[in-house]
CSV table of C-alpha atoms in Angstrom, one decimal:
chain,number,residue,atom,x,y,z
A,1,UNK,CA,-205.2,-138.1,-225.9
A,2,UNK,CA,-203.9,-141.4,-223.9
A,3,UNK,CA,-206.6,-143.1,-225.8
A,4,UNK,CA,-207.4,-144.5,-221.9
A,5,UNK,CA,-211.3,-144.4,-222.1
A,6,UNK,CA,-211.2,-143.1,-218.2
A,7,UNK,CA,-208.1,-140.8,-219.4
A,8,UNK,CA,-205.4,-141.5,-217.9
A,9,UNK,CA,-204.3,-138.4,-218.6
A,10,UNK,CA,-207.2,-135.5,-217.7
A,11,UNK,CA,-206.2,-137.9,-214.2
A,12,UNK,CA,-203.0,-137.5,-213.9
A,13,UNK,CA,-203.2,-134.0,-215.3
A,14,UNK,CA,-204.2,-132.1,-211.8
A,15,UNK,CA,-201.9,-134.3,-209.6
A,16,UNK,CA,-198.7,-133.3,-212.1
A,17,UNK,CA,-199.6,-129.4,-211.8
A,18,UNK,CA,-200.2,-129.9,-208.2
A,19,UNK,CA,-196.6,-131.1,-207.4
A,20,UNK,CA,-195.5,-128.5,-210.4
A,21,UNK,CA,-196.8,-125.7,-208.2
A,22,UNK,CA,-195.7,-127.0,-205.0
A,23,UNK,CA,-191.7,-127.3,-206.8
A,24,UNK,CA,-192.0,-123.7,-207.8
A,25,UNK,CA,-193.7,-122.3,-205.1
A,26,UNK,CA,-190.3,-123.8,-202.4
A,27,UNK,CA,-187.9,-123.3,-205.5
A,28,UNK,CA,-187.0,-127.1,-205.1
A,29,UNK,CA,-186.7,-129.6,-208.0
A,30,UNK,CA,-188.6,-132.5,-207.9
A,31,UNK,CA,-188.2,-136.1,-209.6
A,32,UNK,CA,-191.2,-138.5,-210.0
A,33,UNK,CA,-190.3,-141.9,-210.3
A,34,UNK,CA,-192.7,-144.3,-211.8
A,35,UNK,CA,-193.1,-147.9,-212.9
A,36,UNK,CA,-195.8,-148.4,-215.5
A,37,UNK,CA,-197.2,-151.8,-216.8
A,38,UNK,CA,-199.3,-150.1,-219.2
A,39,UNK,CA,-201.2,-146.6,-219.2
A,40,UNK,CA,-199.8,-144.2,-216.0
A,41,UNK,CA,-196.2,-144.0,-217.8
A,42,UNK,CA,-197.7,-142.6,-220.8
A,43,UNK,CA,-199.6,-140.2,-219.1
A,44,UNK,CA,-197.0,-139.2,-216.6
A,45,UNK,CA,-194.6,-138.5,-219.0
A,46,UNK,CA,-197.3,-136.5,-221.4
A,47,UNK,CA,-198.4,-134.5,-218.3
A,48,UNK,CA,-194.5,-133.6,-217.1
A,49,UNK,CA,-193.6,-132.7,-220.3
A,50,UNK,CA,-196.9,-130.1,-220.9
A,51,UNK,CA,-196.1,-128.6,-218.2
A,52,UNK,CA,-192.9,-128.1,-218.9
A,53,UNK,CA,-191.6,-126.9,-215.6
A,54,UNK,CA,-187.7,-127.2,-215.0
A,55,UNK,CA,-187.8,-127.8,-211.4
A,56,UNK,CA,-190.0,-131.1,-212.3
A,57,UNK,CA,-188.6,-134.3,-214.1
A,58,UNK,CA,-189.4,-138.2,-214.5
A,59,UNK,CA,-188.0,-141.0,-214.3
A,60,UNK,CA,-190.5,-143.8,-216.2
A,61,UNK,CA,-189.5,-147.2,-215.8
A,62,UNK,CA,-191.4,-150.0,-217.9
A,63,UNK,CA,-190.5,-153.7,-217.9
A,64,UNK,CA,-188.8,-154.8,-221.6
A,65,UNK,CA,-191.1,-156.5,-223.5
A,66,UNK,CA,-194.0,-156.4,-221.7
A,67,UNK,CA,-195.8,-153.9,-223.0
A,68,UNK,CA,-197.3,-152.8,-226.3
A,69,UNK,CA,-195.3,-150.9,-228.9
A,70,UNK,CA,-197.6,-148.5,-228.9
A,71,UNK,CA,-197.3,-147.6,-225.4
A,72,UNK,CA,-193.7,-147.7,-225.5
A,73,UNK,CA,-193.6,-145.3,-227.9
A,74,UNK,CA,-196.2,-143.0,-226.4
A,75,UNK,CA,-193.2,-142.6,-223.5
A,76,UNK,CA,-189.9,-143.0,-225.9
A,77,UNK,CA,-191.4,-140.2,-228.7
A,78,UNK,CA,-191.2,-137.7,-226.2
A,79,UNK,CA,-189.0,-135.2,-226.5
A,80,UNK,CA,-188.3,-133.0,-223.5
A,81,UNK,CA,-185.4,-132.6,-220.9
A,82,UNK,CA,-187.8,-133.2,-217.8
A,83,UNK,CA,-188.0,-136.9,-219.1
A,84,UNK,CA,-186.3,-140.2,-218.8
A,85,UNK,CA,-187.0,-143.2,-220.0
A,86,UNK,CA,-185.9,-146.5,-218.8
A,87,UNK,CA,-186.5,-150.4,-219.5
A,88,UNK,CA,-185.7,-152.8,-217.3
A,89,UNK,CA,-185.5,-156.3,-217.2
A,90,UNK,CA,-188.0,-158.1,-214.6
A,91,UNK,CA,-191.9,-158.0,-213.7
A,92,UNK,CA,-194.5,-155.6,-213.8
A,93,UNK,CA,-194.0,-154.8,-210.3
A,94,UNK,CA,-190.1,-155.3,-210.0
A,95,UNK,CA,-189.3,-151.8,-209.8
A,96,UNK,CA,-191.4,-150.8,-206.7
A,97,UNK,CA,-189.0,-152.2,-204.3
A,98,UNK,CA,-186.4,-150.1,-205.0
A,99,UNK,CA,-188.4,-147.0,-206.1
A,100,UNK,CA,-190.2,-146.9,-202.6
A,101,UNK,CA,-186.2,-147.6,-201.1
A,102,UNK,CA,-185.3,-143.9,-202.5
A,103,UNK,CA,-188.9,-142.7,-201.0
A,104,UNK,CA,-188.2,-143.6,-197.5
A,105,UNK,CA,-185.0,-142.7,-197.6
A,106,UNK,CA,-186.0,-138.8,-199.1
A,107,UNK,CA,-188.4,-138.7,-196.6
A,108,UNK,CA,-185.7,-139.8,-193.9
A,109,UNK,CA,-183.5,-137.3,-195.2
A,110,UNK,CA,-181.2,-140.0,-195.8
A,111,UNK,CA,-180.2,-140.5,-199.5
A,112,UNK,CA,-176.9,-141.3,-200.1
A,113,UNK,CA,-174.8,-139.0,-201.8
A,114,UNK,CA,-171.8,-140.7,-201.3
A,115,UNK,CA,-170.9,-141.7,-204.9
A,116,UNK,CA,-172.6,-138.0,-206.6
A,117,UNK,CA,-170.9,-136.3,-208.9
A,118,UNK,CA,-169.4,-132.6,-207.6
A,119,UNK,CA,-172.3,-130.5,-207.3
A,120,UNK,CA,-175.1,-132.6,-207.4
A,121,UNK,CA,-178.4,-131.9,-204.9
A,122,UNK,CA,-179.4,-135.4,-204.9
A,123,UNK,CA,-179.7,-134.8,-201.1
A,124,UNK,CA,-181.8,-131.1,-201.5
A,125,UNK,CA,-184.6,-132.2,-204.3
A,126,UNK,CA,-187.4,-134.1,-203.5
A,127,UNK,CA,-188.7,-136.9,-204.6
A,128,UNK,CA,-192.1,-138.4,-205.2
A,129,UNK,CA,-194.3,-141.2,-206.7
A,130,UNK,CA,-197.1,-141.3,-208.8
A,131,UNK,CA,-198.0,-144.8,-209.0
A,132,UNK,CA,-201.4,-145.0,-207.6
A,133,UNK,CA,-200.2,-145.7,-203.9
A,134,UNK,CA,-200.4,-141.9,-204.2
A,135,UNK,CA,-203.3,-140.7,-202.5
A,136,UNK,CA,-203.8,-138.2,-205.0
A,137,UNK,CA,-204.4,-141.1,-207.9
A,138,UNK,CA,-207.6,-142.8,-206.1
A,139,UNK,CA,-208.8,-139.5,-205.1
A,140,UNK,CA,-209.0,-138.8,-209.0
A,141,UNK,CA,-210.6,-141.9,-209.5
A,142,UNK,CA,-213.3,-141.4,-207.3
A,143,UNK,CA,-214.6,-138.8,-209.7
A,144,UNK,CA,-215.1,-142.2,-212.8
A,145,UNK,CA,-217.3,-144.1,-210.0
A,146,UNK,CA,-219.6,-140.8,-209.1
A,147,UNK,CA,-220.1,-139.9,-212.5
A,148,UNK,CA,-220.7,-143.3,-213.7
A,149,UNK,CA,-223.1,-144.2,-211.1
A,150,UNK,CA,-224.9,-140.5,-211.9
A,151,UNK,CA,-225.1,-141.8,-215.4
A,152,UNK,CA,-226.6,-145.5,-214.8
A,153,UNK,CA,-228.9,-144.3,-212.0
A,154,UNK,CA,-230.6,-141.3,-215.0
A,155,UNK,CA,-231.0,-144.2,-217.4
A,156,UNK,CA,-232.8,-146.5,-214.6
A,157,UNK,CA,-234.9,-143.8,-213.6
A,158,UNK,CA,-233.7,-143.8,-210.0
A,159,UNK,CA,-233.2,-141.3,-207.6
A,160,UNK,CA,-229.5,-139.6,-206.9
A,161,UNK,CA,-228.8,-141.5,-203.7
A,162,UNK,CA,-231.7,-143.9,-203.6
A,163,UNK,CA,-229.8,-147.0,-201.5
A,164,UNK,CA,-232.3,-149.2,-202.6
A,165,UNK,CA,-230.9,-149.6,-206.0
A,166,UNK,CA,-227.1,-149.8,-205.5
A,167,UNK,CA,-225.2,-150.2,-208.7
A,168,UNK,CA,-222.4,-152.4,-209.1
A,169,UNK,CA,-218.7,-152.2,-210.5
A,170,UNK,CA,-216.4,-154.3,-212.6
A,171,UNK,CA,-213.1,-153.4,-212.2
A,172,UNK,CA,-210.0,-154.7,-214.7
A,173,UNK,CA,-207.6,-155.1,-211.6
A,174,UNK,CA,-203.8,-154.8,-211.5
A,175,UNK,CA,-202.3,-152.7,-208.6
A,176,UNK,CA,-206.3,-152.0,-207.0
A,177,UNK,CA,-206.0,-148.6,-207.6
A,178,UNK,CA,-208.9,-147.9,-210.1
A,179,UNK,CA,-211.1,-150.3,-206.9
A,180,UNK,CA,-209.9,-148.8,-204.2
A,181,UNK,CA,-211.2,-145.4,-205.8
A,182,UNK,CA,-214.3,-146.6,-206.0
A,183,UNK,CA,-214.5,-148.1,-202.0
A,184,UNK,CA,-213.6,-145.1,-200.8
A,185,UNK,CA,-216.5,-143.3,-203.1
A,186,UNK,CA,-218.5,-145.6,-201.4
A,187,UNK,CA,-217.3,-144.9,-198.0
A,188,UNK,CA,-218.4,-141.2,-199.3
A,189,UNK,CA,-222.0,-142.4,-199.4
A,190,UNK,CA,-222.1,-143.4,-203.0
A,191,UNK,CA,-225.1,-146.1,-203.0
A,192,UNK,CA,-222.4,-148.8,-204.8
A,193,UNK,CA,-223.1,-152.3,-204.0
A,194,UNK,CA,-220.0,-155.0,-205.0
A,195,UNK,CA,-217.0,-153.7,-206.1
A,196,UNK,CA,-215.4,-156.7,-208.9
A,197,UNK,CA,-212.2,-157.2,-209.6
A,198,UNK,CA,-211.5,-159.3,-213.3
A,199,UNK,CA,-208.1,-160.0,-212.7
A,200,UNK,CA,-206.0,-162.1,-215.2
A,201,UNK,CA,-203.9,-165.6,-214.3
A,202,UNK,CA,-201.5,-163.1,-212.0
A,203,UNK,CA,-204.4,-163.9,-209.5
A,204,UNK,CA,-203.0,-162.4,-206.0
A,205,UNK,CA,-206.2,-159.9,-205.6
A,206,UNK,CA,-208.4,-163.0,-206.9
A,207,UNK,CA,-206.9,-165.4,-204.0
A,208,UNK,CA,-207.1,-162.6,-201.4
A,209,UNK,CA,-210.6,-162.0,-201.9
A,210,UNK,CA,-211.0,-165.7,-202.2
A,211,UNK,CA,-209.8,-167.0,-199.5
A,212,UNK,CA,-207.4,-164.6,-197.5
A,213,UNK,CA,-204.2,-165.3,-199.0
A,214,UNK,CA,-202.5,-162.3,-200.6
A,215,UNK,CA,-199.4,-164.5,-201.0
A,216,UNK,CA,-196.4,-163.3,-203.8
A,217,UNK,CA,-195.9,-165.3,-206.5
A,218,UNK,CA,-193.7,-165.1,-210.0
A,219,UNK,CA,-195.4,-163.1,-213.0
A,220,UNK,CA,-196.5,-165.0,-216.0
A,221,UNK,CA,-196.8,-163.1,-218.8
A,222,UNK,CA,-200.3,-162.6,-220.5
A,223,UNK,CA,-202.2,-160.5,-223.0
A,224,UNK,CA,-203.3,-157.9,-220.7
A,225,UNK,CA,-199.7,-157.0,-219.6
A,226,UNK,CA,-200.7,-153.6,-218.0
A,227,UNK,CA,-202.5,-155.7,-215.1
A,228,UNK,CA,-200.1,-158.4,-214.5
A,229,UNK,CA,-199.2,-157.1,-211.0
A,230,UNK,CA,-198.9,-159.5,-208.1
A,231,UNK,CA,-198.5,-157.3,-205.4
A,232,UNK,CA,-200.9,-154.2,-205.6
A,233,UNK,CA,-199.9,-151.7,-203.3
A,234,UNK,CA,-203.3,-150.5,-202.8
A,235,UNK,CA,-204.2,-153.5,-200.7
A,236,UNK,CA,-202.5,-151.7,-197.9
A,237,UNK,CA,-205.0,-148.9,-198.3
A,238,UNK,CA,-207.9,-151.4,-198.2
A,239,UNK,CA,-206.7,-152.9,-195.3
A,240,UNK,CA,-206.5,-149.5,-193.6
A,241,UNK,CA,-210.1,-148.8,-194.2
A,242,UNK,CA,-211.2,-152.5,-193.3
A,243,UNK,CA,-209.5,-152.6,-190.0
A,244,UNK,CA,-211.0,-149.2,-189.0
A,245,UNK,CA,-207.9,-147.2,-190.0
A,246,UNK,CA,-205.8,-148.9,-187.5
A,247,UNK,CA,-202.0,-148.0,-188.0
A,248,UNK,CA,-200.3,-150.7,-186.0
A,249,UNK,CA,-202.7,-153.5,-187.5
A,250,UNK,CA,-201.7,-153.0,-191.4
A,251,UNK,CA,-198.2,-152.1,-190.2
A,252,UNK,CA,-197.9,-155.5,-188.6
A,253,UNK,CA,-199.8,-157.3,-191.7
A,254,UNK,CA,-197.5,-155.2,-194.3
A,255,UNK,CA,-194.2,-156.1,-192.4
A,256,UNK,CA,-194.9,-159.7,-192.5
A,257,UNK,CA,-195.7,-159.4,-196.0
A,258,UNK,CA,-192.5,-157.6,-197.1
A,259,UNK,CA,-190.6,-160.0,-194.4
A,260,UNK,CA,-192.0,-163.3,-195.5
A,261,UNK,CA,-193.9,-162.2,-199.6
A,262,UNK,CA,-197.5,-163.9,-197.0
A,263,UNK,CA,-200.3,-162.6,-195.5
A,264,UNK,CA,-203.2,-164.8,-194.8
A,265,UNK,CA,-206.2,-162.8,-193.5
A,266,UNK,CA,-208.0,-163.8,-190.2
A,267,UNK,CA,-211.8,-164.9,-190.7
A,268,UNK,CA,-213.1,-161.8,-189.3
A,269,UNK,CA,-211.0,-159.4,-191.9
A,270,UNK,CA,-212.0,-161.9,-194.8
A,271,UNK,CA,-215.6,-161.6,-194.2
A,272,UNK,CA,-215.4,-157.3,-194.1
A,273,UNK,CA,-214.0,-157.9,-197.3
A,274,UNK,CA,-216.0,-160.1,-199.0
A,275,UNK,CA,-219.1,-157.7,-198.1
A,276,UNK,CA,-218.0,-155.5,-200.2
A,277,UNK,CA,-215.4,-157.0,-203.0
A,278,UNK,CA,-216.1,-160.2,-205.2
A,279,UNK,CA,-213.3,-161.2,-208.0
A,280,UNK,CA,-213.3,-163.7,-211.1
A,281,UNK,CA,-209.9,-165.3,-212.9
A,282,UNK,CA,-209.5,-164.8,-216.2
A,283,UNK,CA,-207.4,-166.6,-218.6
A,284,UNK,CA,-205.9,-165.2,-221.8
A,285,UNK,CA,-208.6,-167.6,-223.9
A,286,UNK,CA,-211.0,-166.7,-222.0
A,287,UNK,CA,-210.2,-162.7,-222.3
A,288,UNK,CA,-210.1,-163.6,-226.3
A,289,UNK,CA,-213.1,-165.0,-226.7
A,290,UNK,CA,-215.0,-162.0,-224.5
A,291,UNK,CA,-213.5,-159.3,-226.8
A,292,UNK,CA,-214.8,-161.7,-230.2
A,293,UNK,CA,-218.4,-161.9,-228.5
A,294,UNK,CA,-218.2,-158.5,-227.5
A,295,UNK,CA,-217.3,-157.6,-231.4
A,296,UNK,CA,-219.6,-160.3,-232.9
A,297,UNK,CA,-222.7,-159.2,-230.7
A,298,UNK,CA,-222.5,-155.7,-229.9
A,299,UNK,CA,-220.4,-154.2,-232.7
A,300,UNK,CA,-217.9,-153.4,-229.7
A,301,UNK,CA,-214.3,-153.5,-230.0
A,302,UNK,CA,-212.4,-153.4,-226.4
A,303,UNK,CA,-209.2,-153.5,-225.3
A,304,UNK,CA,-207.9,-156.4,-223.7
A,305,UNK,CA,-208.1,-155.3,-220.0
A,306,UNK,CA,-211.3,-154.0,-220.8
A,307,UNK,CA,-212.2,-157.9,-222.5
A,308,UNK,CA,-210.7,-158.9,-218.9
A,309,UNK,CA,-213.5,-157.1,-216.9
A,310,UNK,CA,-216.5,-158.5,-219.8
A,311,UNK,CA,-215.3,-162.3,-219.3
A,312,UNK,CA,-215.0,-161.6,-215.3
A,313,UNK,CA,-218.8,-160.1,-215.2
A,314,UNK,CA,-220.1,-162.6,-217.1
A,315,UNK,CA,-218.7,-165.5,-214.8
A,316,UNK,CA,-220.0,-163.4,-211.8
A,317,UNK,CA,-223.3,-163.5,-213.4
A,318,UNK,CA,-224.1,-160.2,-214.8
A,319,UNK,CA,-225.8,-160.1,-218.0
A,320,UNK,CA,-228.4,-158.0,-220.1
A,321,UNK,CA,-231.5,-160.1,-219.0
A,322,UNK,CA,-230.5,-161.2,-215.5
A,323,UNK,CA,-232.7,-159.0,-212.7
A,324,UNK,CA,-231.9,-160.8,-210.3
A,325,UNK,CA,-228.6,-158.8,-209.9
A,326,UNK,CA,-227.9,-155.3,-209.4
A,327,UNK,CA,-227.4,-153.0,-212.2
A,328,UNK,CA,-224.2,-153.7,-213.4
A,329,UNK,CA,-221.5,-150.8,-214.8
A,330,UNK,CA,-217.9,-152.4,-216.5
A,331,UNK,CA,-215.2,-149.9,-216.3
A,332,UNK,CA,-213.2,-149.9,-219.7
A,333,UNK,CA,-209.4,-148.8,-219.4
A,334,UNK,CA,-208.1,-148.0,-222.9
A,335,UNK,CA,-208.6,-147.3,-226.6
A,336,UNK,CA,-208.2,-150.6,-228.5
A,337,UNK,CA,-205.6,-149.0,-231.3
A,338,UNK,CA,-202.9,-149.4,-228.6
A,339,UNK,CA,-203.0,-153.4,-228.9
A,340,UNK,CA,-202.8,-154.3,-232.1
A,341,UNK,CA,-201.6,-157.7,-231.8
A,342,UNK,CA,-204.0,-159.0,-229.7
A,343,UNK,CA,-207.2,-157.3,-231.1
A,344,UNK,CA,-206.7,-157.7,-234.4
A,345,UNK,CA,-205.7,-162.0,-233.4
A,346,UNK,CA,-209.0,-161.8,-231.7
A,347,UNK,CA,-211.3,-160.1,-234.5
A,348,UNK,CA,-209.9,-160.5,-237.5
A,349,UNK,CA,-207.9,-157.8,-239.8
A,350,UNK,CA,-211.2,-157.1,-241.6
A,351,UNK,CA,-212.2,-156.1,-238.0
A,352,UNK,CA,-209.2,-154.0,-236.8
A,353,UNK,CA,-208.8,-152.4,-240.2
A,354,UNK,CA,-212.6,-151.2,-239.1
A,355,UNK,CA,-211.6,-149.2,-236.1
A,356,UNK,CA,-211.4,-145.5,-236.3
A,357,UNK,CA,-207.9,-144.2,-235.4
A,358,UNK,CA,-207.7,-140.6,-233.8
A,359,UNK,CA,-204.8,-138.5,-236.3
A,360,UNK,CA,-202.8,-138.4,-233.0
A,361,UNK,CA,-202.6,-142.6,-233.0
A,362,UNK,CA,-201.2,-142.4,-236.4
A,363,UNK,CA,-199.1,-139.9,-236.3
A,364,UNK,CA,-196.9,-141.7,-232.9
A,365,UNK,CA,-195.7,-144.3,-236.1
A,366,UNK,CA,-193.7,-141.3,-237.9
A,367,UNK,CA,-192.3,-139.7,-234.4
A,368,UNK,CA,-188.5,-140.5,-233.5
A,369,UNK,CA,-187.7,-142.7,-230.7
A,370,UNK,CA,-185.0,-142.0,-228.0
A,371,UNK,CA,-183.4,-145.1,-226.9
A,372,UNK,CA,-184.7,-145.6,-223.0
A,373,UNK,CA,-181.8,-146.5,-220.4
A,374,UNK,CA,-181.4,-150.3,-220.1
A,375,UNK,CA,-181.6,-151.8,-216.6
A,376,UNK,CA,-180.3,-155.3,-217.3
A,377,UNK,CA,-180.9,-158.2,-214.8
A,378,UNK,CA,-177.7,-160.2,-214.5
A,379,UNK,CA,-177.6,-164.8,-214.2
A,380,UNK,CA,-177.2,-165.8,-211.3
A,381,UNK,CA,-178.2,-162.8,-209.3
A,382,UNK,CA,-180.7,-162.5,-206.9
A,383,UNK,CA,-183.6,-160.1,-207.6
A,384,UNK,CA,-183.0,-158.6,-204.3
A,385,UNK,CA,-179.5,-157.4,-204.9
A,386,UNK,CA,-180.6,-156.8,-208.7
A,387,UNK,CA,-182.8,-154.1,-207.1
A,388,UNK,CA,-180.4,-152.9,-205.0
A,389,UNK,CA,-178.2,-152.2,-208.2
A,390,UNK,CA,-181.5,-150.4,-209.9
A,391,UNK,CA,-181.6,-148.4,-207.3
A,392,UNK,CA,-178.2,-147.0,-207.3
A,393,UNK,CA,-178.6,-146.6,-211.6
A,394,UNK,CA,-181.8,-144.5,-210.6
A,395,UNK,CA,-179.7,-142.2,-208.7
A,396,UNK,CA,-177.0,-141.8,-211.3
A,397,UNK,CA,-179.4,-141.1,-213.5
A,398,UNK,CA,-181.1,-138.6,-211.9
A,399,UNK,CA,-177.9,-136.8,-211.1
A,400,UNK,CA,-176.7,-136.7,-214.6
A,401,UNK,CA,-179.9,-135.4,-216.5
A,402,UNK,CA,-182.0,-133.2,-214.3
């Protein structure tokens, strides 16, 4: 297990055989390259290595220090040839710029092979992500938002379908993945009413659905590392649906947001999404004190992305004995034994030492570790041309080990 409560993994799992098949089935190695904040490294990496397909390797990337041990280790325990493991130092969403650079430029046909080694296909393989701006990743996610409104709607007693009683969503939001899943479910014809985003003090999706701003802005680290993202890439996908699937609109929007790190939505955009979306900012106290109460009053131990979404539905209004809102679902992300720090701070050691670990938890503490690959970000350097430099040790990389 990921010890993700929607499993990361059993998600993950058909997208990975699906490029696995598609690798043998041309006779062309592929490389996945991925930047995790929390939970799709882990499960990348477990999925690559089950399948344990030569013609398919990873390269993980995770930011130093800004995620939990536990999930570090999950990616640095593993022991197979198909998998890489780097750290790098910078923000949760640092690494996408130059991870979608070596996208475009496969796609273009255009990677440079000037400085490979003799013999290297850098220039024949292929090359994918599996962040969730892979269509393949919401598509997965769909299935949480079906089965979870299937679920609510049997203990309300309503009708399959029934639009009259639409169930809402809280969402812990990093990159919009996980929401944008469940929009598109209810594009489908799912009767969802708003889709919440809880969102911690790395507010961009907050301030969007706010006010219109999806402007960039510098990460501050928090206790739910695994959502501080402040430039989820599924936003472009929202827009594409909001705008009526209009190419040149969101092409125009995203270029002035790579060109200037701004986009302010126009009133008319803002209102289509703030008919369906709503969003609360969460602080790190505020996150503690929701995984206490949810401890203290319901015997309920969460993670902290999870606590994220609890504080986020309660400022939106939700609660056991309000009826004047829709029925409410909160989707959790992970297993609490991956954050010891901050649980156990939050409900005491007489509380943590209650919570049941799987034998699988336990046993990652007596596994070896491979020392990850060290991207280091150099003073005085601009990000920019510290990406550029990531990019060209991604390459190496890849043409030395796989």
């Amino acid at each position: 297990s990921l010890f993700a409560i929607y499993d990361f993994y059993l998600r993950m799992r058909p997208v990975i055989q699906i490029l696995s098949y598609f690798s043998t089935l041309r006779n062309k190695s592929t490389t996945l390259l991925v930047s995790t904040t929390g939970d799709t490294g882990p499960a990348a990496v477990r999925a690559v290595s089950d399948t344990a397909n030569p013609r398919l390797n990873i390269l993980v990337h995770y930011p130093n220090g800004q995620i939990s041990e536990f999930q570090r280790r999950q990616m640095t325990t593993i022991d197979s040839k198909c998998v890489k493991v780097v750290k790098f130092d910078g923000g949760g969403d640092d690494m996408d710029g130059p991870i979608k650079e070596i996208l475009l430029s496969a796609a273009s046909n255009d990677i440079n092979t000037q400085n490979c080694v003799e013999g290297s296909d850098l220039g024949e393989r292929s090359f994918c992500g599996i962040n969730s701006y892979n269509i393949g990743r919401p598509m997965v996610q769909m299935v949480h938002f079906v089965w979870t409104y299937l679920r609510v709607a049997e203990q309300l007693n309503v009708t399959p379908g029934d639009r009259s009683c639409a169930i809402d969503f809280v969402v812990p939001t990093g990159a919009m993945g996980n929401i944008t899943g469940g929009y598109i479910a209810k594009k489908m014809g799912v009767p969802i009413g708003a889709l919440c985003a809880g969102v911690n003090i790395n507010d961009i999706t907050h301030r969007v659905f706010q006010s219109g701003e999806f402007h960039k802005k510098k990460i501050q680290k928090t206790l739910s590392d695994a959502i501080n993202i402040e430039v989820p890439y599924n936003f472009e996908r929202l827009l594409f649906y909001l705008t009526g699937e209009d190419h040149s609109l969101v092409k125009a929007c995203m270029t002035t947001m790579d060109t200037t790190k701004k986009l302010t939505l126009d009133l008319a955009l803002l209102e289509l999404l703030q008919r369906d979306f709503r969003s609360a900012r969460i602080t790190d106290d505020k996150m503690i004190l929701a995984l206490r109460s949810a401890y203290e009053e319901h015997n309920y131990v969460s993670d902290p992305h999870t606590a994220v979404a609890l504080a986020a539905a309660e400022i939106l209004g939700y609660s056991f004995d309000n009826e004047k809102r829709n029925p409410v679902a909160i989707l959790a992300t992970a297993s609490p034994c991956k954050f010891c720090d901050v649980v156990s701070g939050a409900i005491g050691e007489d509380g943590w030492n209650e919570i049941i670990f799987p034998d699988s938890a336990k046993d990652l503490d007596n596994r070896a570790e491979f020392e990850p690959f060290h991207y280091i970000y150099r003073e005085g350097v601009t990000i920019e041309e510290m990406q550029s430099e990531w990019k060209e040790n991604m390459l190496e990389i890849i043409q030395n080990n796989f």
